[in-house]
XYZ file of C-alpha atoms in Angstrom:
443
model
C 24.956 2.391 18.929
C 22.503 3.807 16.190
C 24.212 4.569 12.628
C 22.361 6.939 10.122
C 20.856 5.700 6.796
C 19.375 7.564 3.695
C 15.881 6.289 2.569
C 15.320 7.490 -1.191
C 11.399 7.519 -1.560
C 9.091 7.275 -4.330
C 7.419 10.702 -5.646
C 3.947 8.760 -5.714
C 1.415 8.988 -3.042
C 3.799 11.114 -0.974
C 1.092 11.869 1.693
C 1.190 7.667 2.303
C 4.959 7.293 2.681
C 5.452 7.872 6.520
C 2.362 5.911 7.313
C 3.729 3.104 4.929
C 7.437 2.966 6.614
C 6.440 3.574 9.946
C 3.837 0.365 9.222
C 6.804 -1.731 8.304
C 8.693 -0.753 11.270
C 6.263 -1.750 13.550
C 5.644 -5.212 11.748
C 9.661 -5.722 12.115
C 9.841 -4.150 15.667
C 12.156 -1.667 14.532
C 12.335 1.729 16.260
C 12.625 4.683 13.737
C 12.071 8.198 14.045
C 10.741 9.662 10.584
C 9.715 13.084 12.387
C 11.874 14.381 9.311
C 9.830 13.193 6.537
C 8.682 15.650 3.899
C 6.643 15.251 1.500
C 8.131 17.739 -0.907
C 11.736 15.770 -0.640
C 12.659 12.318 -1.836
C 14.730 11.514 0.801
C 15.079 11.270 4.311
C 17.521 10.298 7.109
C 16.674 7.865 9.891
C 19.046 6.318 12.648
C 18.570 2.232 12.957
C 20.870 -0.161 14.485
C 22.348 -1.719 11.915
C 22.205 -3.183 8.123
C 20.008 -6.291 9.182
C 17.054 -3.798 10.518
C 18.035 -1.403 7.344
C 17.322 -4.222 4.928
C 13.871 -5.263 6.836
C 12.404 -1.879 6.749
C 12.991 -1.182 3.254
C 12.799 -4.621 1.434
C 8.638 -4.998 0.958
C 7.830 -0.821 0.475
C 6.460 0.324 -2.488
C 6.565 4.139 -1.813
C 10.379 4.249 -1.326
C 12.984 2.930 -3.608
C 15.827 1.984 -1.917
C 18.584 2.794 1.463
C 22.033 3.324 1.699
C 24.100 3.217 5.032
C 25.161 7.244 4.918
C 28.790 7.894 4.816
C 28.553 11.389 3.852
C 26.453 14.429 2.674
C 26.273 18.446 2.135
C 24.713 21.389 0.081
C 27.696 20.990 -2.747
C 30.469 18.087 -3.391
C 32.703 20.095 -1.663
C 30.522 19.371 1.848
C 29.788 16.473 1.081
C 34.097 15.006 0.409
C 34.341 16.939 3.833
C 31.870 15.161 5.461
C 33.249 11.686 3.700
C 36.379 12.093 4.654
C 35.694 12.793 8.827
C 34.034 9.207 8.887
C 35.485 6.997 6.076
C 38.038 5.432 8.692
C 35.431 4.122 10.582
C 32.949 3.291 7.909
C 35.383 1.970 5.597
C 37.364 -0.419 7.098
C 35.048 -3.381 6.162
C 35.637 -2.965 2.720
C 39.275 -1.826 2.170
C 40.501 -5.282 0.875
C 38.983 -8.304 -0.781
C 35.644 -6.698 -1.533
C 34.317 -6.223 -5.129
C 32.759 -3.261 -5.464
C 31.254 -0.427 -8.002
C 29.978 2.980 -8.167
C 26.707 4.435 -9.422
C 25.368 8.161 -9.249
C 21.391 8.722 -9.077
C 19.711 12.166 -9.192
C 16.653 13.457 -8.306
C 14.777 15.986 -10.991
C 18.791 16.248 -12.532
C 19.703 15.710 -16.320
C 21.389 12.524 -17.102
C 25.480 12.664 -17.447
C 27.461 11.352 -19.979
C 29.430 8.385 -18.931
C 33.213 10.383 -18.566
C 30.758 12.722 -16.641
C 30.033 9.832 -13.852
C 33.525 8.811 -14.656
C 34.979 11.478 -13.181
C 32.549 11.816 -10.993
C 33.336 8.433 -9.141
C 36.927 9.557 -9.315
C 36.549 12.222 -6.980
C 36.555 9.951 -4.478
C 39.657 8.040 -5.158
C 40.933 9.255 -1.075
C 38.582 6.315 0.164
C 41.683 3.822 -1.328
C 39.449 0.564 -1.711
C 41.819 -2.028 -3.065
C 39.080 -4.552 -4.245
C 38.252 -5.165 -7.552
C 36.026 -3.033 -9.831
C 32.788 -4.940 -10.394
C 29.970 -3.271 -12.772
C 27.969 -6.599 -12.158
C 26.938 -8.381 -9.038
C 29.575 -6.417 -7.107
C 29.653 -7.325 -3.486
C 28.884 -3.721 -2.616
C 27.501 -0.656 -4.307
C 28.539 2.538 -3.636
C 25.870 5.598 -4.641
C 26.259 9.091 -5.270
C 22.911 10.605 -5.298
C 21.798 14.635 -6.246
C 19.024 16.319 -5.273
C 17.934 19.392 -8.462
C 15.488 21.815 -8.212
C 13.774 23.001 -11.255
C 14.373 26.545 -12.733
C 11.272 28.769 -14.259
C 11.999 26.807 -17.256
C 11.704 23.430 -15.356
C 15.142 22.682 -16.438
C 17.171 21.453 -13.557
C 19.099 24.098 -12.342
C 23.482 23.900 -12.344
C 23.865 22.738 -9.433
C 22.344 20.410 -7.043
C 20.679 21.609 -3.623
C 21.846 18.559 -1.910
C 24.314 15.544 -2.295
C 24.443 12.527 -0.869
C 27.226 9.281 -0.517
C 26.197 6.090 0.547
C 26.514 2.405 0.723
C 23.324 0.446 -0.794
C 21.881 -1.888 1.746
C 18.762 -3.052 -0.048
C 16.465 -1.948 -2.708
C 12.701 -2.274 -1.944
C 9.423 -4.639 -3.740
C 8.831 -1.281 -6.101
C 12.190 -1.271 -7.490
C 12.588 -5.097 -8.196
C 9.448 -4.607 -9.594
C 6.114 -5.623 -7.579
C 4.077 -2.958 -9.320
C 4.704 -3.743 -12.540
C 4.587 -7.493 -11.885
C 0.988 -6.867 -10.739
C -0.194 -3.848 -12.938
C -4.133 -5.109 -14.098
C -3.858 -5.436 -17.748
C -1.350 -8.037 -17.439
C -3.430 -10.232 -15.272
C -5.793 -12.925 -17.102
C -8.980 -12.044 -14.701
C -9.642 -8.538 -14.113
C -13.043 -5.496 -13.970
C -13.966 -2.444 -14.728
C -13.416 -1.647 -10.658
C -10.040 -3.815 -10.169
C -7.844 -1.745 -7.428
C -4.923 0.056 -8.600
C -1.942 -2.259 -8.104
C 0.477 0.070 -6.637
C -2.132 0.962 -3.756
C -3.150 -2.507 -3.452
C 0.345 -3.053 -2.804
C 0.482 -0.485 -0.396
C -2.593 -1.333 1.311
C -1.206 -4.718 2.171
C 1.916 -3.235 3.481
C -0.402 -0.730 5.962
C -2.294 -3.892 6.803
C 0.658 -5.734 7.912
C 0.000 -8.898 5.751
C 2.368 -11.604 7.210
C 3.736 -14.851 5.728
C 1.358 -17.845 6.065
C -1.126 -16.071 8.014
C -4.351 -15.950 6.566
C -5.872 -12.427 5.034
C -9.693 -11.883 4.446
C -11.173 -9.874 1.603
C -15.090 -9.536 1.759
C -15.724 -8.498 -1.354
C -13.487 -9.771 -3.473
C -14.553 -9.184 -6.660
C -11.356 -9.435 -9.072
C -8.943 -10.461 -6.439
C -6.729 -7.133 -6.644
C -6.519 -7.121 -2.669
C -5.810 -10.883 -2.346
C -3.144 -11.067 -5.519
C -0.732 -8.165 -4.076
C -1.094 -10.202 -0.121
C -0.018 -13.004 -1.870
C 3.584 -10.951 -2.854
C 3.574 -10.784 0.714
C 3.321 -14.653 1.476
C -0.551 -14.159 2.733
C -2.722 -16.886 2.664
C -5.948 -15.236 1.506
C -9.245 -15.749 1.134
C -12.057 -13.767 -0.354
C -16.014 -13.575 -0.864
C -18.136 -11.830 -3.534
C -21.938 -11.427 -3.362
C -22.382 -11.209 -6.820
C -21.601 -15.222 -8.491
C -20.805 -13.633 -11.977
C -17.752 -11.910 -10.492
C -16.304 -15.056 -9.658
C -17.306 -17.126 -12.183
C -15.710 -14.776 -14.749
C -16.170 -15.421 -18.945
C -14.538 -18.031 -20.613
C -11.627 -19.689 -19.922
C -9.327 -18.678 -17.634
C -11.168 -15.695 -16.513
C -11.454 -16.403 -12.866
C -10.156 -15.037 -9.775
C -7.878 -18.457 -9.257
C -6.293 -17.930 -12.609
C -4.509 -15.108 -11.359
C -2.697 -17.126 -8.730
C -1.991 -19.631 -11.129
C -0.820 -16.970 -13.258
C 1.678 -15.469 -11.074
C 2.836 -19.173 -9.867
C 1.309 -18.691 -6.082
C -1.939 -21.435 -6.037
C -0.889 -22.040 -2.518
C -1.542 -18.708 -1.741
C -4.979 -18.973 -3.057
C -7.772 -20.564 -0.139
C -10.897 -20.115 -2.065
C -12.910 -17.424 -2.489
C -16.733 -17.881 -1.546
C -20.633 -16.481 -2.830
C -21.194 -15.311 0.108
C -23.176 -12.464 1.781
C -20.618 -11.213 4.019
C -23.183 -9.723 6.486
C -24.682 -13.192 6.601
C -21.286 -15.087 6.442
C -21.004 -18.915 6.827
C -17.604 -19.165 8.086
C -17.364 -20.837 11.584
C -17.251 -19.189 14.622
C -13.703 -19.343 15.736
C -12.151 -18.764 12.202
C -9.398 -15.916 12.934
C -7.729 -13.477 10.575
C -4.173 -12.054 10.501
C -5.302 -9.363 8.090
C -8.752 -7.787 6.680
C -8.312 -5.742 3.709
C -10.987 -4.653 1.465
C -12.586 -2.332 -1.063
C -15.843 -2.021 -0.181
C -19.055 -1.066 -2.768
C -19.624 2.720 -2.784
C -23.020 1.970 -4.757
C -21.989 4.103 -7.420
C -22.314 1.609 -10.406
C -25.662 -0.292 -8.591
C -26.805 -0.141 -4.990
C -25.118 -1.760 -1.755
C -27.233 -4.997 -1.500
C -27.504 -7.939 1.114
C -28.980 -10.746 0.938
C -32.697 -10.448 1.817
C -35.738 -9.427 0.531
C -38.172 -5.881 0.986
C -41.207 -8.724 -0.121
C -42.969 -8.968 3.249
C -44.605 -12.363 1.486
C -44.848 -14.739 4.420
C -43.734 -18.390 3.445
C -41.489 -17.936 0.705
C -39.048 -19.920 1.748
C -41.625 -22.914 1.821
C -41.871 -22.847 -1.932
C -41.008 -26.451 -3.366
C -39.784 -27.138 -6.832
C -39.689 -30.739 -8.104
C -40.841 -31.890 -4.871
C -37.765 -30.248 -3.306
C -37.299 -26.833 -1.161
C -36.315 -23.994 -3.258
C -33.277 -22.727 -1.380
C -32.144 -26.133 -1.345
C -31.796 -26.414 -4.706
C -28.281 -25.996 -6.663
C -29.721 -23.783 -8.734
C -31.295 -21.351 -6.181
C -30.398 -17.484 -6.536
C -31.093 -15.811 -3.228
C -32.895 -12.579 -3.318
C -31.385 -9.232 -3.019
C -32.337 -6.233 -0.881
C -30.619 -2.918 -1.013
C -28.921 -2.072 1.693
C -26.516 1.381 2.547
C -22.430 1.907 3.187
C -23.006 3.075 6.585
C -24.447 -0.039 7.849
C -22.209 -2.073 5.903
C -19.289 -0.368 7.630
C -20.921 -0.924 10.753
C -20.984 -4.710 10.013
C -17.094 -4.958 8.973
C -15.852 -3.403 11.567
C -18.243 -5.469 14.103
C -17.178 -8.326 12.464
C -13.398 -7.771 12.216
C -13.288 -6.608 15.965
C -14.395 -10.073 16.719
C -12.435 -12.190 13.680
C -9.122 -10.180 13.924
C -6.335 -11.565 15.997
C -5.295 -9.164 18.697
C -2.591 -6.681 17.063
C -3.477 -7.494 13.452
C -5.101 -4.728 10.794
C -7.995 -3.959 9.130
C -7.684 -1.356 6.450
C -10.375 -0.743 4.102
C -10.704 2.559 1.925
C -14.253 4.417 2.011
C -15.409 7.213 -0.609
C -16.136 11.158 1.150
C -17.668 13.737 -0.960
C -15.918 16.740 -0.779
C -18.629 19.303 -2.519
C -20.161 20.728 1.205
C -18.096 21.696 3.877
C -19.410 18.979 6.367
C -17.146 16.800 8.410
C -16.584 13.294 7.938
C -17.483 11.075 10.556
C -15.341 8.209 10.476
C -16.938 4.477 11.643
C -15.707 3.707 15.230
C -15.981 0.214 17.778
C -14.254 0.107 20.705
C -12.287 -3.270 20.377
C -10.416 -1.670 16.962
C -8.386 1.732 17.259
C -8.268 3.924 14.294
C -4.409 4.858 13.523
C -4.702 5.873 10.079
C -7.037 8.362 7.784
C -4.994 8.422 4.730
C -6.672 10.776 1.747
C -6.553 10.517 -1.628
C -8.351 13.552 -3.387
C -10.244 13.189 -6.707
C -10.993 16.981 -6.264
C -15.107 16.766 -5.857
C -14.592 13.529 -4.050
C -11.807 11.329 -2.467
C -11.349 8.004 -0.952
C -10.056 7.487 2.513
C -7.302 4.801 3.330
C -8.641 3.637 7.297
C -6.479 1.606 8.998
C -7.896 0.024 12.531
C -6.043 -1.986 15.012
C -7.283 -5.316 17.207
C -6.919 -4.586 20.711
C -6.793 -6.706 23.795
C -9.730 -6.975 26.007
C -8.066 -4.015 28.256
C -8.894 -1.562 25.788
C -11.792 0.262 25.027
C -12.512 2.909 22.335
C -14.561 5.332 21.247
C -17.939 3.838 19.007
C -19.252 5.705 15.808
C -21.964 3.891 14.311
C -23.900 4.881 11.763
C -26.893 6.281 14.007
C -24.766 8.968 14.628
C -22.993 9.433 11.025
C -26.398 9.360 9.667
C -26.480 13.017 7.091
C -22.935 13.317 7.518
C -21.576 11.047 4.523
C -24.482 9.864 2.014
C -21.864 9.620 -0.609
C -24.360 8.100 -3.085
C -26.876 10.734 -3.632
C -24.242 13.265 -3.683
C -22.309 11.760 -6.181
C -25.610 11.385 -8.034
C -26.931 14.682 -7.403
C -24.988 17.262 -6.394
C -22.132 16.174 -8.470
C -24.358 15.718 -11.728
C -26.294 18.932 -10.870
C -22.791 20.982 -10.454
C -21.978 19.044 -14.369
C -24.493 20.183 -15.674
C -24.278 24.029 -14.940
C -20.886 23.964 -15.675
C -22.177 22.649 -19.602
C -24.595 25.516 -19.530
């Protein structure tokens, strides 16, 4: 038997909520429908078994707030004490005696009401007879009223509310106990100019399915954004950075482990390595649970690996102090440039064959939107693509991919960049067209 339950969602990123929810089902094996989902409404009905698969689904989001096992609902508080009062024998019955308990009204877009407003808001419902205690803190259960305005022309909300909604809380989610705050950038000791939003690095974690003591790979690091929100998540990460002044950081306490020790989680910290991750040192049967990255657009400098376009022959026979130079502690290997489309092509070759079968990679990759030319998305045949997930900056936007390890039984399309080649070149458009179209518009 399936009961129903009201998710109350975030109004952030609403294009992302199903994808995020119906990640977090699958990590909990918990059938859900969310066919219902819209983006324009902050909430949504879903059938689940019971509290215990309730509580799962809800408890790490960070684009929903919070669910309520449904006892009731309608277009006015007339419907809804209707509605109540059909199922309150059944739903009740729990909670009659013994149970401390209090009520609380939430509204969506609605003004605030004065507290003999709620007052006799909550008395409205005095049929339901509970004969527990009134507790306003640490109750055993909450009971919610929750209102659904729209605006008028004036964007005052109107009278009345378009929907109401009675329920019993179940659990409230990461968001509203406060994971983006916790990890909002400013308030970390190490952080850059490109440090990842922490409400989508939160998010992005979530899509990729981070587990507890499983270990997630970010290859290229940089500030740690990716690795500090899997670490919420219990994530045992690890990261790597081509560029050693990103990781050393300035001063004290202006690396990417103070950040872990910051937020109390050093376990949660492996290391994070100066590494060229298309020449990467880690051995050959070193698995991941999760990859998760950010990679460089080549906006700020060029993509680079290391190499070098000097076709010197015997440069690596150069001796210093009667030593060879690369062997030296103070070596600095040489750069070449290098472009996104063969740097996708390398993470997804290499996560295809470092992923464990089921686990995620989700990394998010920049699409100029100034030509009407489609996007070809990267493609291997050992990951499936279930996610494209858009986030529009108007001339450009950035594109949430999420890819899944398959077993050997499956085989998949492949995309490489031979055949995206002219389709993305995000780079020189951003440099070019997008300066060029700047400029005219100054003229």
């Amino acid at each position: 038997m399936v009961k129903e339950y009201l998710i109350f969602l975030a109004q952030t990123h609403t294009s992302f909520r199903k994808a995020e929810l119906e990640s977090l089902a699958d990590l909990h094996n918990i059938e859900v429908d969310l066919s219902e989902h819209n983006e324009e409404n902050p909430f949504v009905i879903v059938k689940l078994k019971n509290d215990e698969e309730a509580f799962k689904l809800i408890d790490r989001a960070i684009l929903a707030k919070s669910i309520y096992e449904l006892w009731g609902h309608g277009e006015s508080f007339d419907q809804l004490h209707r509605d109540v009062k059909k199922k309150m024998d059944f739903l009740r019955g729990p909670y009659m005696d013994n149970t401390a308990f209090k009520f609380e009204n939430l509204t969506f877009q609605g003004g605030k009401k004065t507290r003999e407003q709620q007052i006799r808001l909550y008395e409205q419902f005095a049929y339901l007879e509970f004969k527990g205690k009134i507790k306003m803190k640490n109750p055993d259960q909450v009971f919610t009223i929750l209102e659904q305005y729209s605006l008028g022309t004036d964007l005052y909300p109107l009278e009345y509310p378009d929907h109401v909604y009675f329920g019993r809380l179940v659990n409230v989610s990461a968001r509203t106990r406060g994971a983006v705050e916790k990890y909002e950038i400013k308030k970390r000791p190490y952080f850059g100019t490109t440090s990842f939003d922490a409400e989508l690095s939160l998010f992005t974690c979530n899509m990729g399915q981070v587990k507890k003591n499983q270990l997630v790979y970010d290859p290229f690091v940089g500030t740690g954004s990716f690795l500090v929100a899997a670490s919420e998540f219990g994530g045992i990460t690890i990261g790597s950075e081509i560029e050693f002044l990103t990781l050393k950081g300035k001063g004290p306490k202006r690396r990417l482990k103070d950040n872990f020790d910051y937020y109390k989680k050093p376990l949660h910290f492996c290391d994070a390595l100066c590494m060229d991750f298309t020449n990467n040192a880690f051995r050959d049967d070193l698995m991941f649970g999760s990859i998760i990255c950010d990679p460089p657009y080549g906006v700020r400098e060029g993509v680079k690996v290391c190499g070098s376009s000097d076709d010197k022959v015997g440069r690596e026979k150069i001796v210093i102090d009667g030593q060879l130079a690369y062997l030296r502690k103070d070596y600095i290997q040489p750069k070449k440039a290098y472009s996104l489309d063969l740097l996708l092509d390398d993470l997804l070759d290499f996560s295809a064959k470092r992923l464990e079968t089921g686990s995620r990679l989700c990394f998010w990759m920049p699409v100029a939107n100034d030509e009407d030319i489609p996007t070809m998305i990267p493609q291997h045949e050992n990951l499936e693509l279930i996610y494209e997930l858009v986030q529009d900056f108007h001339k450009w936007s950035r594109r949430l991919l999420v890819y899944v390890k398959r077993d050997g039984n499956y085989k998949g399309k492949t995309l490489k960049s031979e055949h995206r080649e002219g389709t993305n070149n995000f780079r020189d458009r951003y440099f070019h067209k997008f300066s060029r179209d700047s400029k005219l518009t100054q003229n």
